[in-house]
One Martini backbone bead per residue (centre of mass of N, CA, C, O) as a GRO file, in nm:
protein
  329
    1MET     BB    1   4.912   0.353  -3.896
    2TYR     BB    2   4.769   0.633  -3.901
    3LEU     BB    3   4.877   0.695  -4.188
    4LYS     BB    4   4.744   0.456  -4.326
    5LEU     BB    5   4.462   0.537  -4.265
    6ALA     BB    6   4.453   0.811  -4.390
    7ILE     BB    7   4.516   0.721  -4.682
    8LYS     BB    8   4.283   0.545  -4.718
    9GLU     BB    9   4.047   0.740  -4.648
   10ARG     BB   10   4.124   0.925  -4.868
   11GLU     BB   11   4.057   0.738  -5.100
   12LYS     BB   12   3.755   0.668  -5.007
   13HIS     BB   13   3.727   1.012  -4.928
   14LYS     BB   14   3.803   1.229  -5.154
   15TYR     BB   15   3.562   1.418  -5.177
   16ILE     BB   16   3.545   1.512  -4.882
   17PHE     BB   17   3.827   1.624  -4.857
   18MET     BB   18   3.796   1.827  -5.081
   19PHE     BB   19   3.570   1.986  -4.957
   20ILE     BB   20   3.726   2.063  -4.691
   21ILE     BB   21   3.957   2.213  -4.843
   22LEU     BB   22   3.772   2.426  -4.973
   23GLN     BB   23   3.659   2.542  -4.730
   24LEU     BB   24   3.931   2.625  -4.585
   25SER     BB   25   4.016   2.818  -4.821
   26ILE     BB   26   3.783   3.008  -4.828
   27SER     BB   27   3.808   3.093  -4.529
   28PHE     BB   28   4.101   3.202  -4.548
   29ILE     BB   29   4.039   3.426  -4.764
   30THR     BB   30   3.815   3.561  -4.627
   31ALA     BB   31   3.965   3.641  -4.368
   32ILE     BB   32   4.183   3.821  -4.490
   33CYS     BB   33   3.976   4.024  -4.613
   34CYS     BB   34   3.848   4.111  -4.354
   35VAL     BB   35   4.117   4.195  -4.211
   36SER     BB   36   4.187   4.412  -4.423
   37VAL     BB   37   3.947   4.589  -4.412
   38THR     BB   38   3.972   4.654  -4.098
   39GLU     BB   39   4.268   4.767  -4.120
   40ARG     BB   40   4.196   4.997  -4.311
   41GLN     BB   41   4.001   5.158  -4.127
   42TYR     BB   42   4.204   5.195  -3.897
   43GLN     BB   43   4.423   5.352  -4.061
   44ARG     BB   44   4.231   5.591  -4.137
   45TYR     BB   45   4.196   5.669  -3.845
   46ARG     BB   46   4.485   5.705  -3.737
   47SER     BB   47   4.565   5.929  -3.933
   48LEU     BB   48   4.322   6.136  -3.797
   49LYS     BB   49   4.351   6.130  -3.475
   50PRO     BB   50   4.518   6.380  -3.391
   51VAL     BB   51   4.289   6.570  -3.477
   52ILE     BB   52   4.009   6.443  -3.376
   53SER     BB   53   4.113   6.452  -3.061
   54ARG     BB   54   4.065   6.720  -3.023
   55VAL     BB   55   3.970   7.032  -2.931
   56GLY     BB   56   3.685   7.138  -3.142
   57TRP     BB   57   3.647   7.191  -3.495
   58PHE     BB   58   3.445   7.099  -3.778
   59ILE     BB   59   3.470   7.245  -4.124
   60ASP     BB   60   3.269   7.295  -4.391
   61SER     BB   61   3.385   7.510  -4.670
   62THR     BB   62   3.277   7.595  -4.989
   63LEU     BB   63   3.352   7.968  -4.970
   64GLY     BB   64   3.514   8.043  -4.695
   65VAL     BB   65   3.617   8.365  -4.612
   66ILE     BB   66   3.504   8.644  -4.432
   67TYR     BB   67   3.625   8.950  -4.423
   68PRO     BB   68   3.695   9.177  -4.223
   69GLU     BB   69   3.703   9.516  -4.277
   70SER     BB   70   3.996   9.545  -4.157
   71ASP     BB   71   4.111   9.322  -4.392
   72VAL     BB   72   4.048   9.461  -4.630
   73GLY     BB   73   4.308   9.509  -4.852
   74THR     BB   74   4.591   9.377  -4.700
   75GLY     BB   75   4.672   9.077  -4.821
   76ILE     BB   76   4.565   8.873  -4.623
   77SER     BB   77   4.517   8.566  -4.543
   78GLY     BB   78   4.265   8.354  -4.451
   79LYS     BB   79   4.441   8.209  -4.231
   80ASP     BB   80   4.533   8.482  -4.099
   81VAL     BB   81   4.260   8.571  -4.009
   82LEU     BB   82   4.190   8.346  -3.829
   83GLN     BB   83   4.460   8.362  -3.648
   84LYS     BB   84   4.383   8.647  -3.549
   85HIS     BB   85   4.057   8.586  -3.434
   86LEU     BB   86   4.139   8.307  -3.307
   87LYS     BB   87   4.156   8.178  -3.006
   88ASN     BB   88   4.382   7.939  -2.917
   89THR     BB   89   4.432   7.839  -3.234
   90ASP     BB   90   4.455   7.581  -3.445
   91ILE     BB   91   4.520   7.525  -3.801
   92ILE     BB   92   4.365   7.287  -4.043
   93CYS     BB   93   4.368   7.271  -4.408
   94THR     BB   94   4.228   7.354  -4.699
   95TYR     BB   95   4.265   7.476  -5.041
   96SER     BB   96   4.241   7.754  -5.249
   97VAL     BB   97   4.368   7.902  -5.551
   98LEU     BB   98   4.425   8.233  -5.679
   99ALA     BB   99   4.443   8.064  -5.975
  100ASN     BB  100   4.577   7.936  -6.274
  101ILE     BB  101   4.602   7.653  -6.463
  102ALA     BB  102   4.881   7.600  -6.698
  103GLN     BB  103   4.991   7.507  -7.055
  104ASP     BB  104   5.071   7.778  -7.152
  105SER     BB  105   4.775   7.852  -7.332
  106TRP     BB  106   4.654   7.623  -7.168
  107GLU     BB  107   4.351   7.532  -6.967
  108PRO     BB  108   4.298   7.298  -6.770
  109GLU     BB  109   4.044   7.115  -6.620
  110MET     BB  110   4.058   7.157  -6.255
  111GLU     BB  111   4.094   7.044  -5.941
  112THR     BB  112   4.247   7.238  -5.667
  113ILE     BB  113   4.445   7.128  -5.388
  114VAL     BB  114   4.547   7.252  -5.062
  115TYR     BB  115   4.788   7.128  -4.814
  116ASP     BB  116   4.869   7.093  -4.516
  117ARG     BB  117   5.130   6.911  -4.377
  118GLU     BB  118   4.945   6.728  -4.210
  119LEU     BB  119   4.788   6.611  -4.437
  120VAL     BB  120   5.015   6.490  -4.597
  121GLN     BB  121   5.110   6.293  -4.367
  122ALA     BB  122   4.825   6.139  -4.350
  123MET     BB  123   4.901   6.047  -4.631
  124ASN     BB  124   4.912   5.733  -4.852
  125PRO     BB  125   4.869   5.692  -5.155
  126LYS     BB  126   4.831   5.542  -5.431
  127MET     BB  127   5.051   5.490  -5.705
  128ALA     BB  128   5.120   5.489  -6.053
  129GLU     BB  129   5.326   5.708  -6.047
  130GLY     BB  130   5.571   5.808  -5.870
  131ASN     BB  131   5.532   6.054  -5.609
  132TRP     BB  132   5.467   6.158  -5.307
  133LEU     BB  133   5.444   6.407  -5.104
  134THR     BB  134   5.707   6.557  -4.935
  135ASP     BB  135   5.916   6.738  -4.723
  136GLY     BB  136   6.101   6.747  -4.926
  137ILE     BB  137   6.301   6.970  -5.134
  138ARG     BB  138   6.346   6.884  -5.494
  139HIS     BB  139   6.223   7.177  -5.624
  140PRO     BB  140   6.295   7.481  -5.548
  141GLU     BB  141   6.163   7.630  -5.843
  142GLU     BB  142   5.911   7.456  -5.761
  143ILE     BB  143   5.588   7.312  -5.755
  144GLU     BB  144   5.472   7.051  -5.621
  145ALA     BB  145   5.285   6.764  -5.763
  146VAL     BB  146   4.969   6.593  -5.779
  147ILE     BB  147   4.785   6.362  -5.987
  148SER     BB  148   4.528   6.242  -6.127
  149GLN     BB  149   4.361   6.080  -6.320
  150ASN     BB  150   4.376   6.156  -6.686
  151TYR     BB  151   4.259   6.290  -7.008
  152TYR     BB  152   4.559   6.471  -7.082
  153GLY     BB  153   4.831   6.298  -7.016
  154LEU     BB  154   4.932   6.364  -6.742
  155CYS     BB  155   5.258   6.326  -6.575
  156ALA     BB  156   5.535   6.242  -6.475
  157GLY     BB  157   5.741   6.543  -6.534
  158ASP     BB  158   5.541   6.745  -6.585
  159THR     BB  159   5.449   7.089  -6.669
  160LEU     BB  160   5.315   7.374  -6.502
  161GLN     BB  161   5.116   7.654  -6.431
  162LEU     BB  162   5.097   7.947  -6.201
  163VAL     BB  163   4.837   8.188  -6.264
  164PRO     BB  164   4.731   8.477  -6.180
  165TYR     BB  165   4.460   8.652  -6.198
  166ALA     BB  166   4.624   8.939  -6.187
  167ASN     BB  167   4.813   8.919  -6.452
  168ASP     BB  168   4.999   9.185  -6.589
  169GLY     BB  169   5.316   9.084  -6.662
  170THR     BB  170   5.528   9.129  -6.402
  171LYS     BB  171   5.455   8.819  -6.326
  172ASP     BB  172   5.563   8.517  -6.316
  173ALA     BB  173   5.493   8.210  -6.352
  174ILE     BB  174   5.470   7.922  -6.175
  175PRO     BB  175   5.599   7.623  -6.158
  176ILE     BB  176   5.475   7.285  -6.200
  177LYS     BB  177   5.578   6.972  -6.061
  178ILE     BB  178   5.510   6.658  -6.153
  179THR     BB  179   5.563   6.369  -5.937
  180GLY     BB  180   5.281   6.231  -5.968
  181VAL     BB  181   5.023   5.948  -5.994
  182LEU     BB  182   4.739   5.832  -5.919
  183ASP     BB  183   4.550   5.609  -5.854
  184GLU     BB  184   4.239   5.529  -5.947
  185HIS     BB  185   4.188   5.443  -5.610
  186ALA     BB  186   4.272   5.675  -5.465
  187GLU     BB  187   4.311   5.835  -5.133
  188ILE     BB  188   4.187   6.122  -5.009
  189LEU     BB  189   4.131   6.459  -4.868
  190LYS     BB  190   3.772   6.469  -4.890
  191MET     BB  191   3.464   6.543  -4.909
  192GLU     BB  192   3.211   6.300  -4.809
  193TYR     BB  193   2.877   6.235  -4.875
  194SER     BB  194   2.808   6.008  -4.604
  195LYS     BB  195   2.665   5.811  -4.418
  196PRO     BB  196   2.741   5.900  -4.132
  197MET     BB  197   2.742   6.226  -3.994
  198VAL     BB  198   3.060   6.294  -3.875
  199SER     BB  199   3.348   6.112  -3.993
  200TYR     BB  200   3.629   5.992  -4.112
  201HIS     BB  201   3.497   5.874  -4.382
  202ASN     BB  202   3.418   6.184  -4.491
  203PHE     BB  203   3.748   6.233  -4.551
  204ILE     BB  204   3.723   6.016  -4.780
  205PHE     BB  205   3.839   6.005  -5.126
  206ASP     BB  206   3.764   5.870  -5.437
  207THR     BB  207   3.911   5.956  -5.737
  208GLU     BB  208   3.694   5.802  -5.920
  209ASN     BB  209   3.451   6.016  -5.842
  210ALA     BB  210   3.552   6.230  -5.999
  211ASP     BB  211   3.474   6.496  -6.238
  212LYS     BB  212   3.785   6.583  -6.224
  213PRO     BB  213   4.070   6.643  -6.215
  214ILE     BB  214   4.341   6.637  -5.952
  215LEU     BB  215   4.529   6.882  -5.786
  216ILE     BB  216   4.818   6.862  -5.568
  217LEU     BB  217   4.925   7.087  -5.316
  218ARG     BB  218   5.145   7.266  -5.126
  219GLN     BB  219   5.152   7.540  -4.896
  220GLU     BB  220   5.458   7.592  -4.879
  221ASP     BB  221   5.525   7.629  -5.165
  222ILE     BB  222   5.348   7.872  -5.228
  223LEU     BB  223   5.463   8.061  -5.026
  224ARG     BB  224   5.774   8.026  -5.117
  225LEU     BB  225   5.685   8.126  -5.454
  226SER     BB  226   5.423   8.287  -5.373
  227GLU     BB  227   5.156   8.566  -5.327
  228GLN     BB  228   4.938   8.412  -5.317
  229THR     BB  229   4.631   8.349  -5.212
  230LEU     BB  230   4.480   8.159  -4.968
  231SER     BB  231   4.171   7.963  -4.939
  232PRO     BB  232   3.996   7.835  -4.717
  233ARG     BB  233   3.871   7.508  -4.826
  234GLY     BB  234   3.676   7.263  -4.680
  235LEU     BB  235   3.879   7.143  -4.475
  236LEU     BB  236   3.833   7.229  -4.131
  237PHE     BB  237   4.048   7.273  -3.837
  238LEU     BB  238   3.981   7.349  -3.501
  239LEU     BB  239   4.235   7.389  -3.255
  240TYR     BB  240   4.251   7.386  -2.921
  241HIS     BB  241   4.392   7.497  -2.654
  242GLN     BB  242   4.428   7.413  -2.315
  243GLU     BB  243   4.397   7.748  -2.231
  244ILE     BB  244   4.127   7.788  -2.294
  245THR     BB  245   3.848   7.966  -2.276
  246ASP     BB  246   3.516   8.010  -2.258
  247ALA     BB  247   3.511   8.304  -2.384
  248GLU     BB  248   3.681   8.230  -2.626
  249LYS     BB  249   3.498   8.016  -2.754
  250LYS     BB  250   3.257   8.223  -2.789
  251GLU     BB  251   3.417   8.413  -2.960
  252ASN     BB  252   3.491   8.207  -3.190
  253GLU     BB  253   3.196   8.134  -3.276
  254GLU     BB  254   3.103   8.395  -3.368
  255PHE     BB  255   3.310   8.426  -3.582
  256MET     BB  256   3.232   8.173  -3.750
  257GLU     BB  257   2.935   8.272  -3.805
  258SER     BB  258   3.032   8.542  -3.963
  259ASN     BB  259   3.333   8.441  -4.137
  260ILE     BB  260   3.217   8.138  -4.226
  261GLN     BB  261   3.123   7.942  -4.483
  262ILE     BB  262   2.895   7.718  -4.373
  263HIS     BB  263   2.783   7.389  -4.425
  264LEU     BB  264   2.949   7.226  -4.189
  265LYS     BB  265   2.933   7.142  -3.817
  266GLU     BB  266   3.149   6.988  -3.574
  267PRO     BB  267   3.264   6.859  -3.303
  268LEU     BB  268   3.527   6.671  -3.247
  269SER     BB  269   3.407   6.487  -3.026
  270ILE     BB  270   3.186   6.360  -3.229
  271VAL     BB  271   3.370   6.266  -3.456
  272LYS     BB  272   3.497   6.053  -3.267
  273GLU     BB  273   3.249   5.904  -3.193
  274LYS     BB  274   3.155   5.833  -3.472
  275SER     BB  275   3.414   5.682  -3.558
  276GLU     BB  276   3.394   5.457  -3.339
  277THR     BB  277   3.124   5.348  -3.417
  278TYR     BB  278   3.193   5.287  -3.728
  279LEU     BB  279   3.416   5.083  -3.662
  280GLN     BB  280   3.231   4.888  -3.503
  281ASN     BB  281   3.028   4.832  -3.730
  282GLN     BB  282   3.216   4.715  -3.914
  283THR     BB  283   3.300   4.472  -3.751
  284ALA     BB  284   2.998   4.365  -3.699
  285GLU     BB  285   2.951   4.295  -4.004
  286ILE     BB  286   3.186   4.079  -4.028
  287LEU     BB  287   3.153   3.848  -3.813
  288PRO     BB  288   2.901   3.689  -3.919
  289VAL     BB  289   3.074   3.593  -4.177
  290LEU     BB  290   3.326   3.474  -4.040
  291ILE     BB  291   3.247   3.255  -3.819
  292PRO     BB  292   3.106   3.043  -3.999
  293LEU     BB  293   3.361   3.003  -4.205
  294ILE     BB  294   3.519   2.868  -3.966
  295VAL     BB  295   3.329   2.662  -3.816
  296GLU     BB  296   3.218   2.479  -4.060
  297PRO     BB  297   3.503   2.317  -4.116
  298ILE     BB  298   3.538   2.202  -3.837
  299LEU     BB  299   3.270   2.039  -3.823
  300SER     BB  300   3.312   1.873  -4.059
  301THR     BB  301   3.579   1.734  -3.958
  302GLU     BB  302   3.463   1.605  -3.701
  303LEU     BB  303   3.223   1.464  -3.832
  304HIS     BB  304   3.410   1.268  -3.994
  305SER     BB  305   3.574   1.154  -3.782
  306ILE     BB  306   3.356   1.019  -3.622
  307ASN     BB  307   3.254   0.848  -3.851
  308LEU     BB  308   3.521   0.710  -3.896
  309ARG     BB  309   3.552   0.560  -3.614
  310LYS     BB  310   3.293   0.399  -3.630
  311LYS     BB  311   3.403   0.240  -3.920
  312THR     BB  312   3.657   0.141  -3.785
  313PRO     BB  313   3.822  -0.115  -3.747
  314PRO     BB  314   3.993  -0.239  -3.460
  315LYS     BB  315   4.209  -0.394  -3.576
  316PHE     BB  316   4.348  -0.175  -3.764
  317VAL     BB  317   4.431  -0.006  -3.511
  318THR     BB  318   4.550  -0.248  -3.303
  319GLY     BB  319   4.568  -0.563  -3.403
  320LYS     BB  320   4.292  -0.684  -3.302
  321SER     BB  321   4.033  -0.830  -3.233
  322ALA     BB  322   3.712  -0.776  -3.163
  323SER     BB  323   3.709  -0.953  -2.903
  324SER     BB  324   3.950  -0.820  -2.772
  325CYS     BB  325   3.844  -0.543  -2.755
  326ARG     BB  326   3.609  -0.610  -2.561
  327ILE     BB  327   3.804  -0.712  -2.325
  328LEU     BB  328   3.948  -0.454  -2.287
  329ARG     BB  329   3.683  -0.282  -2.252
   0.00000   0.00000   0.00000
C-alpha cells in the first residue's frame, strides 16, 4: 500500500521529486570533492610529518653553503661541510649540481633539483608517462631522472649527459636516463612562497608554475657515478639528535648564521605548529559549504513528507473512511 502511495505521489509531484534528487546528487558530488580536497591536504602533511616533527631547523637557502677557510679547496661537498661542523645533526636537503646538462652539443635550459633519498620517498607525484624515481637501481651505469612537462619534447627513454663545469676532456660525461615525465600539474618538493609562512604547504610546488623545465635527480646516483660536488640549496632540514646539548645547539646556530646563505629560517617546531593550524583552517573553510549542502536536501525531503501526510486521505492509507479514522483516533 505504501509503495502504491509512493508511486502515485511521485507521479503527482514528479518535479518536486526531481528537484530533491538533483539536490541530493549535487550534495553527494560536493561532499566527495570536499572530502577529497581535505584528504589531499592531510596526505601532503603526512608525507612530510616524519621530518617536520623532529627538533631542529628548516632553512631556505638560495645560494648554498659558505665554506670555512679550513675546507676551501679540499674537494669536500657542501653537505659534508655541514655534517662536519654541525653537532649531533642529521641533514636532509635538496641540492644543485655543479655541472651542465647537455644532449650531445646542445644544452637545454632547465632547472636541476637533486633530492636526498628521504625526500624522494616522501613524494609520489602524478606521472604523465614512465615511473617516479625508485629506491632500486635499474640503470647501473646511468643517472636516473624525471623531467617535468617541457617544450623540448624530452620524454621517457631519452638520454641526457651531466657535463662537469671544469671538464678538461679527461673525464667522460655521465649519461642521464629519463625514466619518467611528470604530469602537467604534478606536485614536487620545492619552496613555494605563499602565506602563511612557513608550513608544509610552502614545500609543495605545482610544476605548472615553473618558469622552465625541471629535471629531478637522486643524490645517491650522482655520488655513485660522479665526483661532482653537490651544493645544498633550496630546502634544508637540520634535524637534531635527542642527545644534543644546549651548548651544541648554540654552536650550531652560530655556524648556520656564518656559513649558510639563509633566505628564510624557521624552527621545525613552529613549522609543525603552523602546518597543523593550516590544516585546521582548510577544514574549517570547507565545513560551512559542506554542512548546508547536506542539510538542505534532508530538510526539503522532510518538509515534503510532512506536506504529503497532511494531504493524503486517511482512507487511502488505512482503508477506512474518514469518520472511522476519527473514531479510531
